[in-house]
Amino acid sequence: MKILLRRKKPGMPPMPLWLQGTFELGQAALLSALVVLLPLVGVWFANGFTDREFSSLARLGGQAWLLIHGVPLSLSLPAGELGAAPSTGLLSLLPLGLSLIPFFLSWRAGRRLARASYTDQLWQALLGALGTYALLGAAAAYFSSTDGVRISVTAGALLPLIAAGAGLIVGARIEAGSWVRLIGMDLTDWIARTSQHSRWAGSYLWSALRAGVVGIVAALGLSAVLLVVALALNWATIAAVYQRLDAGIIGGAVLTVVELGLMPNFVVWTLGWASGAGFSMGTGSIISPLETTVGPLPAVPVLAALPAGGMEYGYVALLIPVAAGILAGWWFLREGENHFDEWLSIKIRARWFTAPVSTLVLGAIVGLVSGVLAAAAGWLSQGSLGVGRFVGLGPDPLWLGLWVAAEVGVGVVIGYAVGPWLEREPKQVREPALKA
């Protein structure tokens, strides 16, 4: 049975799945490259580059395309540009906002490939699609390398497959509607053959995992609100930096696009600040509610929103991950899958003991999940500009994960304990009976 039937013209055989996968993801690679290249073309036409060779522009576009896919660039600057001696560094700051471009283009390709595939044949389309993307990435890394910018061909072939592969799988899953139609394996039937205790344990852990996702999503959402507030309060200073740069319309637009592409990174950095773990803006710097030590910063307008001076009320920001944990704990209560508490109540007939223990265990599990996801987000958002002291930007993933795990865990305990009070229905006032 097909995942979804597609219309075919009479008398024409359908396109082979591997060839359709090649075409779909090749199209996604081309469109994402054009989106990255167009701003550079604008700067080129505005005489923003000293090197007017079109080949140099094409190599710069290839380097930018690889960078938004997470491929690090090894920089080698000659003597005299940053000091007396030559300098080398690794440009590895991944603009997460721009990385969404190949992800959503691949998501669209995944949906189209799912429509054209039988349940047991989708792998052919995926193999052709990912193979094409790997070849294009390797070619971009080979032809974009220069004496000043070295790119690993292996990294160029493999790292772009992360965003493209994730987009393909998510798009195909959404189009198929279920994993059964996508991969041909009935997970529901497999679960039904397990024991009742296994199903209870599985549903408990699955709900706890989803509660951990709720916790980190809520923490990132509240951090995004805090970032927007900081940008609004410092809007005049940001505008003044734009005026001092005097980059022109095209230069200002390109700078704004880069800043918007880095906004998801800044949201994760804000979570690092709000959690107390802090984040770094270069070697020897730390920015957190507990301590702020930062050196000279580049003239990037959005950096004017960084907290400076005394932060008497900075400790209030520590409540953001706790509030996210409260939402996660309340969500788990509404899910109604606390089978560990039920099992513990059966084994130990002391509710005064089982209720706190099961709630603490729940907080530890959900907090751990949120902490692991926060560490992963911190790892993705950090990076290096490869020059000078700007080689350690963003939060430390380990510390971010530990702080978020602890604070979300505390919030889960509070939310799960207070949740029953929020779930109580208001008492209905009985109307007096009508007299006969």
JSON list of N, CA and C in Angstrom, two decimals, residues 171-244:
[
{"chain": "A", "resi": 171, "resn": "GLY", "atom": "N", "xyz": [9.53, 15.52, 7.52]},
{"chain": "A", "resi": 171, "resn": "GLY", "atom": "CA", "xyz": [8.54, 15.74, 6.46]},
{"chain": "A", "resi": 171, "resn": "GLY", "atom": "C", "xyz": [7.85, 14.46, 6.04]},
{"chain": "A", "resi": 172, "resn": "ALA", "atom": "N", "xyz": [8.63, 13.37, 5.88]},
{"chain": "A", "resi": 172, "resn": "ALA", "atom": "CA", "xyz": [8.03, 12.10, 5.49]},
{"chain": "A", "resi": 172, "resn": "ALA", "atom": "C", "xyz": [7.10, 11.56, 6.57]},
{"chain": "A", "resi": 173, "resn": "ARG", "atom": "N", "xyz": [7.49, 11.73, 7.83]},
{"chain": "A", "resi": 173, "resn": "ARG", "atom": "CA", "xyz": [6.64, 11.25, 8.94]},
{"chain": "A", "resi": 173, "resn": "ARG", "atom": "C", "xyz": [5.32, 12.02, 8.98]},
{"chain": "A", "resi": 174, "resn": "ILE", "atom": "N", "xyz": [5.39, 13.32, 8.78]},
{"chain": "A", "resi": 174, "resn": "ILE", "atom": "CA", "xyz": [4.16, 14.13, 8.81]},
{"chain": "A", "resi": 174, "resn": "ILE", "atom": "C", "xyz": [3.24, 13.73, 7.65]},
{"chain": "A", "resi": 175, "resn": "GLU", "atom": "N", "xyz": [3.81, 13.51, 6.49]},
{"chain": "A", "resi": 175, "resn": "GLU", "atom": "CA", "xyz": [3.00, 13.15, 5.33]},
{"chain": "A", "resi": 175, "resn": "GLU", "atom": "C", "xyz": [2.40, 11.76, 5.49]},
{"chain": "A", "resi": 176, "resn": "ALA", "atom": "N", "xyz": [3.18, 10.82, 6.05]},
{"chain": "A", "resi": 176, "resn": "ALA", "atom": "CA", "xyz": [2.68, 9.46, 6.22]},
{"chain": "A", "resi": 176, "resn": "ALA", "atom": "C", "xyz": [1.61, 9.38, 7.29]},
{"chain": "A", "resi": 177, "resn": "GLY", "atom": "N", "xyz": [1.72, 10.20, 8.33]},
{"chain": "A", "resi": 177, "resn": "GLY", "atom": "CA", "xyz": [0.73, 10.20, 9.39]},
{"chain": "A", "resi": 177, "resn": "GLY", "atom": "C", "xyz": [1.04, 9.26, 10.52]},
{"chain": "A", "resi": 178, "resn": "SER", "atom": "N", "xyz": [1.91, 8.28, 10.31]},
{"chain": "A", "resi": 178, "resn": "SER", "atom": "CA", "xyz": [2.28, 7.34, 11.36]},
{"chain": "A", "resi": 178, "resn": "SER", "atom": "C", "xyz": [3.57, 6.66, 10.96]},
{"chain": "A", "resi": 179, "resn": "TRP", "atom": "N", "xyz": [4.29, 6.13, 11.96]},
{"chain": "A", "resi": 179, "resn": "TRP", "atom": "CA", "xyz": [5.51, 5.40, 11.67]},
{"chain": "A", "resi": 179, "resn": "TRP", "atom": "C", "xyz": [5.20, 4.07, 10.99]},
{"chain": "A", "resi": 180, "resn": "VAL", "atom": "N", "xyz": [4.02, 3.51, 11.22]},
{"chain": "A", "resi": 180, "resn": "VAL", "atom": "CA", "xyz": [3.66, 2.24, 10.60]},
{"chain": "A", "resi": 180, "resn": "VAL", "atom": "C", "xyz": [3.64, 2.37, 9.09]},
{"chain": "A", "resi": 181, "resn": "ARG", "atom": "N", "xyz": [3.02, 3.42, 8.58]},
{"chain": "A", "resi": 181, "resn": "ARG", "atom": "CA", "xyz": [2.95, 3.62, 7.14]},
{"chain": "A", "resi": 181, "resn": "ARG", "atom": "C", "xyz": [4.28, 4.07, 6.57]},
{"chain": "A", "resi": 182, "resn": "LEU", "atom": "N", "xyz": [5.14, 4.59, 7.43]},
{"chain": "A", "resi": 182, "resn": "LEU", "atom": "CA", "xyz": [6.43, 5.09, 6.94]},
{"chain": "A", "resi": 182, "resn": "LEU", "atom": "C", "xyz": [7.47, 3.99, 6.86]},
{"chain": "A", "resi": 183, "resn": "ILE", "atom": "N", "xyz": [7.57, 3.14, 7.89]},
{"chain": "A", "resi": 183, "resn": "ILE", "atom": "CA", "xyz": [8.63, 2.13, 7.93]},
{"chain": "A", "resi": 183, "resn": "ILE", "atom": "C", "xyz": [8.08, 0.70, 7.89]},
{"chain": "A", "resi": 184, "resn": "GLY", "atom": "N", "xyz": [6.75, 0.55, 7.92]},
{"chain": "A", "resi": 184, "resn": "GLY", "atom": "CA", "xyz": [6.17, -0.78, 7.82]},
{"chain": "A", "resi": 184, "resn": "GLY", "atom": "C", "xyz": [6.22, -1.59, 9.10]},
{"chain": "A", "resi": 185, "resn": "MET", "atom": "N", "xyz": [6.51, -0.99, 10.24]},
{"chain": "A", "resi": 185, "resn": "MET", "atom": "CA", "xyz": [6.58, -1.71, 11.52]},
{"chain": "A", "resi": 185, "resn": "MET", "atom": "C", "xyz": [5.46, -1.21, 12.43]},
{"chain": "A", "resi": 186, "resn": "ASP", "atom": "N", "xyz": [4.62, -2.13, 12.90]},
{"chain": "A", "resi": 186, "resn": "ASP", "atom": "CA", "xyz": [3.49, -1.78, 13.75]},
{"chain": "A", "resi": 186, "resn": "ASP", "atom": "C", "xyz": [3.97, -1.78, 15.20]},
{"chain": "A", "resi": 187, "resn": "LEU", "atom": "N", "xyz": [4.35, -0.62, 15.71]},
{"chain": "A", "resi": 187, "resn": "LEU", "atom": "CA", "xyz": [4.83, -0.51, 17.08]},
{"chain": "A", "resi": 187, "resn": "LEU", "atom": "C", "xyz": [3.71, -0.76, 18.08]},
{"chain": "A", "resi": 188, "resn": "THR", "atom": "N", "xyz": [2.48, -0.38, 17.72]},
{"chain": "A", "resi": 188, "resn": "THR", "atom": "CA", "xyz": [1.36, -0.58, 18.64]},
{"chain": "A", "resi": 188, "resn": "THR", "atom": "C", "xyz": [1.13, -2.06, 18.90]},
{"chain": "A", "resi": 189, "resn": "ASP", "atom": "N", "xyz": [1.25, -2.88, 17.86]},
{"chain": "A", "resi": 189, "resn": "ASP", "atom": "CA", "xyz": [1.06, -4.32, 18.03]},
{"chain": "A", "resi": 189, "resn": "ASP", "atom": "C", "xyz": [2.19, -4.90, 18.87]},
{"chain": "A", "resi": 190, "resn": "TRP", "atom": "N", "xyz": [3.42, -4.40, 18.69]},
{"chain": "A", "resi": 190, "resn": "TRP", "atom": "CA", "xyz": [4.54, -4.89, 19.50]},
{"chain": "A", "resi": 190, "resn": "TRP", "atom": "C", "xyz": [4.35, -4.55, 20.97]},
{"chain": "A", "resi": 191, "resn": "ILE", "atom": "N", "xyz": [3.87, -3.33, 21.23]},
{"chain": "A", "resi": 191, "resn": "ILE", "atom": "CA", "xyz": [3.63, -2.92, 22.61]},
{"chain": "A", "resi": 191, "resn": "ILE", "atom": "C", "xyz": [2.51, -3.75, 23.23]},
{"chain": "A", "resi": 192, "resn": "ALA", "atom": "N", "xyz": [1.50, -4.07, 22.44]},
{"chain": "A", "resi": 192, "resn": "ALA", "atom": "CA", "xyz": [0.36, -4.84, 22.96]},
{"chain": "A", "resi": 192, "resn": "ALA", "atom": "C", "xyz": [0.78, -6.23, 23.41]},
{"chain": "A", "resi": 193, "resn": "ARG", "atom": "N", "xyz": [1.86, -6.78, 22.84]},
{"chain": "A", "resi": 193, "resn": "ARG", "atom": "CA", "xyz": [2.29, -8.12, 23.21]},
{"chain": "A", "resi": 193, "resn": "ARG", "atom": "C", "xyz": [3.15, -8.13, 24.47]},
{"chain": "A", "resi": 194, "resn": "THR", "atom": "N", "xyz": [3.53, -6.96, 24.98]},
{"chain": "A", "resi": 194, "resn": "THR", "atom": "CA", "xyz": [4.33, -6.91, 26.20]},
{"chain": "A", "resi": 194, "resn": "THR", "atom": "C", "xyz": [3.44, -7.02, 27.42]},
{"chain": "A", "resi": 195, "resn": "SER", "atom": "N", "xyz": [4.06, -7.16, 28.58]},
{"chain": "A", "resi": 195, "resn": "SER", "atom": "CA", "xyz": [3.30, -7.33, 29.82]},
{"chain": "A", "resi": 195, "resn": "SER", "atom": "C", "xyz": [2.70, -6.00, 30.26]},
{"chain": "A", "resi": 196, "resn": "GLN", "atom": "N", "xyz": [1.74, -6.09, 31.18]},
{"chain": "A", "resi": 196, "resn": "GLN", "atom": "CA", "xyz": [1.08, -4.89, 31.67]},
{"chain": "A", "resi": 196, "resn": "GLN", "atom": "C", "xyz": [2.08, -4.00, 32.41]},
{"chain": "A", "resi": 197, "resn": "HIS", "atom": "N", "xyz": [2.99, -4.62, 33.17]},
{"chain": "A", "resi": 197, "resn": "HIS", "atom": "CA", "xyz": [3.98, -3.82, 33.89]},
{"chain": "A", "resi": 197, "resn": "HIS", "atom": "C", "xyz": [4.91, -3.08, 32.92]},
{"chain": "A", "resi": 198, "resn": "SER", "atom": "N", "xyz": [5.26, -3.75, 31.82]},
{"chain": "A", "resi": 198, "resn": "SER", "atom": "CA", "xyz": [6.12, -3.10, 30.82]},
{"chain": "A", "resi": 198, "resn": "SER", "atom": "C", "xyz": [5.39, -1.93, 30.17]},
{"chain": "A", "resi": 199, "resn": "ARG", "atom": "N", "xyz": [4.11, -2.09, 29.90]},
{"chain": "A", "resi": 199, "resn": "ARG", "atom": "CA", "xyz": [3.35, -1.00, 29.30]},
{"chain": "A", "resi": 199, "resn": "ARG", "atom": "C", "xyz": [3.24, 0.17, 30.26]},
{"chain": "A", "resi": 200, "resn": "TRP", "atom": "N", "xyz": [3.01, -0.13, 31.55]},
{"chain": "A", "resi": 200, "resn": "TRP", "atom": "CA", "xyz": [2.94, 0.94, 32.53]},
{"chain": "A", "resi": 200, "resn": "TRP", "atom": "C", "xyz": [4.27, 1.69, 32.63]},
{"chain": "A", "resi": 201, "resn": "ALA", "atom": "N", "xyz": [5.37, 0.91, 32.71]},
{"chain": "A", "resi": 201, "resn": "ALA", "atom": "CA", "xyz": [6.69, 1.55, 32.80]},
{"chain": "A", "resi": 201, "resn": "ALA", "atom": "C", "xyz": [6.99, 2.36, 31.54]},
{"chain": "A", "resi": 202, "resn": "GLY", "atom": "N", "xyz": [6.62, 1.80, 30.37]},
{"chain": "A", "resi": 202, "resn": "GLY", "atom": "CA", "xyz": [6.87, 2.53, 29.12]},
{"chain": "A", "resi": 202, "resn": "GLY", "atom": "C", "xyz": [6.07, 3.81, 29.02]},
{"chain": "A", "resi": 203, "resn": "SER", "atom": "N", "xyz": [4.78, 3.76, 29.40]},
{"chain": "A", "resi": 203, "resn": "SER", "atom": "CA", "xyz": [3.96, 4.96, 29.32]},
{"chain": "A", "resi": 203, "resn": "SER", "atom": "C", "xyz": [4.42, 6.01, 30.33]},
{"chain": "A", "resi": 204, "resn": "TYR", "atom": "N", "xyz": [4.91, 5.56, 31.50]},
{"chain": "A", "resi": 204, "resn": "TYR", "atom": "CA", "xyz": [5.42, 6.50, 32.51]},
{"chain": "A", "resi": 204, "resn": "TYR", "atom": "C", "xyz": [6.67, 7.21, 31.99]},
{"chain": "A", "resi": 205, "resn": "LEU", "atom": "N", "xyz": [7.61, 6.44, 31.47]},
{"chain": "A", "resi": 205, "resn": "LEU", "atom": "CA", "xyz": [8.84, 7.05, 30.96]},
{"chain": "A", "resi": 205, "resn": "LEU", "atom": "C", "xyz": [8.58, 7.91, 29.74]},
{"chain": "A", "resi": 206, "resn": "TRP", "atom": "N", "xyz": [7.67, 7.49, 28.87]},
{"chain": "A", "resi": 206, "resn": "TRP", "atom": "CA", "xyz": [7.35, 8.28, 27.68]},
{"chain": "A", "resi": 206, "resn": "TRP", "atom": "C", "xyz": [6.72, 9.60, 28.07]},
{"chain": "A", "resi": 207, "resn": "SER", "atom": "N", "xyz": [5.84, 9.60, 29.05]},
{"chain": "A", "resi": 207, "resn": "SER", "atom": "CA", "xyz": [5.24, 10.85, 29.53]},
{"chain": "A", "resi": 207, "resn": "SER", "atom": "C", "xyz": [6.28, 11.73, 30.21]},
{"chain": "A", "resi": 208, "resn": "ALA", "atom": "N", "xyz": [7.20, 11.12, 30.96]},
{"chain": "A", "resi": 208, "resn": "ALA", "atom": "CA", "xyz": [8.26, 11.90, 31.61]},
{"chain": "A", "resi": 208, "resn": "ALA", "atom": "C", "xyz": [9.18, 12.54, 30.57]},
{"chain": "A", "resi": 209, "resn": "LEU", "atom": "N", "xyz": [9.48, 11.79, 29.50]},
{"chain": "A", "resi": 209, "resn": "LEU", "atom": "CA", "xyz": [10.31, 12.35, 28.43]},
{"chain": "A", "resi": 209, "resn": "LEU", "atom": "C", "xyz": [9.61, 13.55, 27.78]},
{"chain": "A", "resi": 210, "resn": "ARG", "atom": "N", "xyz": [8.33, 13.40, 27.51]},
{"chain": "A", "resi": 210, "resn": "ARG", "atom": "CA", "xyz": [7.60, 14.52, 26.90]},
{"chain": "A", "resi": 210, "resn": "ARG", "atom": "C", "xyz": [7.48, 15.69, 27.85]},
{"chain": "A", "resi": 211, "resn": "ALA", "atom": "N", "xyz": [7.36, 15.42, 29.14]},
{"chain": "A", "resi": 211, "resn": "ALA", "atom": "CA", "xyz": [7.34, 16.51, 30.11]},
{"chain": "A", "resi": 211, "resn": "ALA", "atom": "C", "xyz": [8.69, 17.24, 30.13]},
{"chain": "A", "resi": 212, "resn": "GLY", "atom": "N", "xyz": [9.79, 16.50, 29.96]},
{"chain": "A", "resi": 212, "resn": "GLY", "atom": "CA", "xyz": [11.09, 17.14, 29.85]},
{"chain": "A", "resi": 212, "resn": "GLY", "atom": "C", "xyz": [11.18, 18.04, 28.63]},
{"chain": "A", "resi": 213, "resn": "VAL", "atom": "N", "xyz": [10.57, 17.60, 27.53]},
{"chain": "A", "resi": 213, "resn": "VAL", "atom": "CA", "xyz": [10.53, 18.45, 26.33]},
{"chain": "A", "resi": 213, "resn": "VAL", "atom": "C", "xyz": [9.70, 19.69, 26.60]},
{"chain": "A", "resi": 214, "resn": "VAL", "atom": "N", "xyz": [8.57, 19.52, 27.29]},
{"chain": "A", "resi": 214, "resn": "VAL", "atom": "CA", "xyz": [7.75, 20.68, 27.66]},
{"chain": "A", "resi": 214, "resn": "VAL", "atom": "C", "xyz": [8.57, 21.66, 28.50]},
{"chain": "A", "resi": 215, "resn": "GLY", "atom": "N", "xyz": [9.37, 21.13, 29.43]},
{"chain": "A", "resi": 215, "resn": "GLY", "atom": "CA", "xyz": [10.17, 21.99, 30.28]},
{"chain": "A", "resi": 215, "resn": "GLY", "atom": "C", "xyz": [11.18, 22.81, 29.51]},
{"chain": "A", "resi": 216, "resn": "ILE", "atom": "N", "xyz": [11.93, 22.19, 28.59]},
{"chain": "A", "resi": 216, "resn": "ILE", "atom": "CA", "xyz": [12.96, 22.94, 27.86]},
{"chain": "A", "resi": 216, "resn": "ILE", "atom": "C", "xyz": [12.33, 23.89, 26.86]},
{"chain": "A", "resi": 217, "resn": "VAL", "atom": "N", "xyz": [11.21, 23.48, 26.24]},
{"chain": "A", "resi": 217, "resn": "VAL", "atom": "CA", "xyz": [10.53, 24.39, 25.31]},
{"chain": "A", "resi": 217, "resn": "VAL", "atom": "C", "xyz": [10.00, 25.61, 26.05]},
{"chain": "A", "resi": 218, "resn": "ALA", "atom": "N", "xyz": [9.41, 25.40, 27.23]},
{"chain": "A", "resi": 218, "resn": "ALA", "atom": "CA", "xyz": [8.93, 26.53, 28.02]},
{"chain": "A", "resi": 218, "resn": "ALA", "atom": "C", "xyz": [10.08, 27.43, 28.47]},
{"chain": "A", "resi": 219, "resn": "ALA", "atom": "N", "xyz": [11.20, 26.83, 28.86]},
{"chain": "A", "resi": 219, "resn": "ALA", "atom": "CA", "xyz": [12.36, 27.62, 29.28]},
{"chain": "A", "resi": 219, "resn": "ALA", "atom": "C", "xyz": [12.90, 28.45, 28.12]},
{"chain": "A", "resi": 220, "resn": "LEU", "atom": "N", "xyz": [12.99, 27.87, 26.93]},
{"chain": "A", "resi": 220, "resn": "LEU", "atom": "CA", "xyz": [13.46, 28.62, 25.77]},
{"chain": "A", "resi": 220, "resn": "LEU", "atom": "C", "xyz": [12.46, 29.70, 25.37]},
{"chain": "A", "resi": 221, "resn": "GLY", "atom": "N", "xyz": [11.17, 29.39, 25.49]},
{"chain": "A", "resi": 221, "resn": "GLY", "atom": "CA", "xyz": [10.16, 30.40, 25.16]},
{"chain": "A", "resi": 221, "resn": "GLY", "atom": "C", "xyz": [10.21, 31.59, 26.10]},
{"chain": "A", "resi": 222, "resn": "LEU", "atom": "N", "xyz": [10.33, 31.34, 27.39]},
{"chain": "A", "resi": 222, "resn": "LEU", "atom": "CA", "xyz": [10.44, 32.44, 28.36]},
{"chain": "A", "resi": 222, "resn": "LEU", "atom": "C", "xyz": [11.75, 33.21, 28.16]},
{"chain": "A", "resi": 223, "resn": "SER", "atom": "N", "xyz": [12.82, 32.51, 27.78]},
{"chain": "A", "resi": 223, "resn": "SER", "atom": "CA", "xyz": [14.09, 33.19, 27.50]},
{"chain": "A", "resi": 223, "resn": "SER", "atom": "C", "xyz": [13.96, 34.07, 26.26]},
{"chain": "A", "resi": 224, "resn": "ALA", "atom": "N", "xyz": [13.20, 33.62, 25.26]},
{"chain": "A", "resi": 224, "resn": "ALA", "atom": "CA", "xyz": [12.96, 34.44, 24.08]},
{"chain": "A", "resi": 224, "resn": "ALA", "atom": "C", "xyz": [12.21, 35.72, 24.44]},
{"chain": "A", "resi": 225, "resn": "VAL", "atom": "N", "xyz": [11.23, 35.60, 25.34]},
{"chain": "A", "resi": 225, "resn": "VAL", "atom": "CA", "xyz": [10.51, 36.80, 25.80]},
{"chain": "A", "resi": 225, "resn": "VAL", "atom": "C", "xyz": [11.47, 37.76, 26.50]},
{"chain": "A", "resi": 226, "resn": "LEU", "atom": "N", "xyz": [12.35, 37.22, 27.34]},
{"chain": "A", "resi": 226, "resn": "LEU", "atom": "CA", "xyz": [13.32, 38.05, 28.03]},
{"chain": "A", "resi": 226, "resn": "LEU", "atom": "C", "xyz": [14.26, 38.73, 27.04]},
{"chain": "A", "resi": 227, "resn": "LEU", "atom": "N", "xyz": [14.67, 38.02, 25.99]},
{"chain": "A", "resi": 227, "resn": "LEU", "atom": "CA", "xyz": [15.54, 38.62, 24.97]},
{"chain": "A", "resi": 227, "resn": "LEU", "atom": "C", "xyz": [14.82, 39.74, 24.23]},
{"chain": "A", "resi": 228, "resn": "VAL", "atom": "N", "xyz": [13.56, 39.55, 23.89]},
{"chain": "A", "resi": 228, "resn": "VAL", "atom": "CA", "xyz": [12.80, 40.60, 23.21]},
{"chain": "A", "resi": 228, "resn": "VAL", "atom": "C", "xyz": [12.68, 41.84, 24.09]},
{"chain": "A", "resi": 229, "resn": "VAL", "atom": "N", "xyz": [12.45, 41.63, 25.38]},
{"chain": "A", "resi": 229, "resn": "VAL", "atom": "CA", "xyz": [12.37, 42.76, 26.31]},
{"chain": "A", "resi": 229, "resn": "VAL", "atom": "C", "xyz": [13.70, 43.50, 26.37]},
{"chain": "A", "resi": 230, "resn": "ALA", "atom": "N", "xyz": [14.81, 42.77, 26.42]},
{"chain": "A", "resi": 230, "resn": "ALA", "atom": "CA", "xyz": [16.13, 43.40, 26.46]},
{"chain": "A", "resi": 230, "resn": "ALA", "atom": "C", "xyz": [16.39, 44.20, 25.19]},
{"chain": "A", "resi": 231, "resn": "LEU", "atom": "N", "xyz": [16.01, 43.65, 24.03]},
{"chain": "A", "resi": 231, "resn": "LEU", "atom": "CA", "xyz": [16.21, 44.37, 22.78]},
{"chain": "A", "resi": 231, "resn": "LEU", "atom": "C", "xyz": [15.34, 45.63, 22.72]},
{"chain": "A", "resi": 232, "resn": "ALA", "atom": "N", "xyz": [14.11, 45.54, 23.23]},
{"chain": "A", "resi": 232, "resn": "ALA", "atom": "CA", "xyz": [13.22, 46.71, 23.22]},
{"chain": "A", "resi": 232, "resn": "ALA", "atom": "C", "xyz": [13.73, 47.81, 24.15]},
{"chain": "A", "resi": 233, "resn": "LEU", "atom": "N", "xyz": [14.24, 47.43, 25.31]},
{"chain": "A", "resi": 233, "resn": "LEU", "atom": "CA", "xyz": [14.73, 48.43, 26.26]},
{"chain": "A", "resi": 233, "resn": "LEU", "atom": "C", "xyz": [16.00, 49.11, 25.77]},
{"chain": "A", "resi": 234, "resn": "ASN", "atom": "N", "xyz": [16.78, 48.42, 24.92]},
{"chain": "A", "resi": 234, "resn": "ASN", "atom": "CA", "xyz": [18.04, 48.98, 24.43]},
{"chain": "A", "resi": 234, "resn": "ASN", "atom": "C", "xyz": [17.96, 49.35, 22.95]},
{"chain": "A", "resi": 235, "resn": "TRP", "atom": "N", "xyz": [16.75, 49.58, 22.46]},
{"chain": "A", "resi": 235, "resn": "TRP", "atom": "CA", "xyz": [16.58, 49.85, 21.04]},
{"chain": "A", "resi": 235, "resn": "TRP", "atom": "C", "xyz": [17.29, 51.13, 20.60]},
{"chain": "A", "resi": 236, "resn": "ALA", "atom": "N", "xyz": [17.29, 52.15, 21.43]},
{"chain": "A", "resi": 236, "resn": "ALA", "atom": "CA", "xyz": [17.96, 53.41, 21.07]},
{"chain": "A", "resi": 236, "resn": "ALA", "atom": "C", "xyz": [19.46, 53.21, 20.92]},
{"chain": "A", "resi": 237, "resn": "THR", "atom": "N", "xyz": [20.07, 52.43, 21.81]},
{"chain": "A", "resi": 237, "resn": "THR", "atom": "CA", "xyz": [21.50, 52.16, 21.73]},
{"chain": "A", "resi": 237, "resn": "THR", "atom": "C", "xyz": [21.82, 51.32, 20.49]},
{"chain": "A", "resi": 238, "resn": "ILE", "atom": "N", "xyz": [20.96, 50.36, 20.17]},
{"chain": "A", "resi": 238, "resn": "ILE", "atom": "CA", "xyz": [21.16, 49.54, 18.98]},
{"chain": "A", "resi": 238, "resn": "ILE", "atom": "C", "xyz": [21.11, 50.39, 17.72]},
{"chain": "A", "resi": 239, "resn": "ALA", "atom": "N", "xyz": [20.14, 51.31, 17.64]},
{"chain": "A", "resi": 239, "resn": "ALA", "atom": "CA", "xyz": [20.04, 52.20, 16.49]},
{"chain": "A", "resi": 239, "resn": "ALA", "atom": "C", "xyz": [21.26, 53.12, 16.38]},
{"chain": "A", "resi": 240, "resn": "ALA", "atom": "N", "xyz": [21.80, 53.55, 17.52]},
{"chain": "A", "resi": 240, "resn": "ALA", "atom": "CA", "xyz": [22.98, 54.40, 17.50]},
{"chain": "A", "resi": 240, "resn": "ALA", "atom": "C", "xyz": [24.19, 53.65, 16.94]},
{"chain": "A", "resi": 241, "resn": "VAL", "atom": "N", "xyz": [24.32, 52.35, 17.25]},
{"chain": "A", "resi": 241, "resn": "VAL", "atom": "CA", "xyz": [25.41, 51.55, 16.70]},
{"chain": "A", "resi": 241, "resn": "VAL", "atom": "C", "xyz": [25.26, 51.42, 15.19]},
{"chain": "A", "resi": 242, "resn": "TYR", "atom": "N", "xyz": [24.04, 51.21, 14.71]},
{"chain": "A", "resi": 242, "resn": "TYR", "atom": "CA", "xyz": [23.81, 51.17, 13.26]},
{"chain": "A", "resi": 242, "resn": "TYR", "atom": "C", "xyz": [24.25, 52.48, 12.61]},
{"chain": "A", "resi": 243, "resn": "GLN", "atom": "N", "xyz": [23.93, 53.60, 13.22]},
{"chain": "A", "resi": 243, "resn": "GLN", "atom": "CA", "xyz": [24.31, 54.89, 12.64]},
{"chain": "A", "resi": 243, "resn": "GLN", "atom": "C", "xyz": [25.82, 55.08, 12.62]},
{"chain": "A", "resi": 244, "resn": "ARG", "atom": "N", "xyz": [26.50, 54.65, 13.66]},
{"chain": "A", "resi": 244, "resn": "ARG", "atom": "CA", "xyz": [27.96, 54.80, 13.69]},
{"chain": "A", "resi": 244, "resn": "ARG", "atom": "C", "xyz": [28.64, 53.89, 12.67]}
]
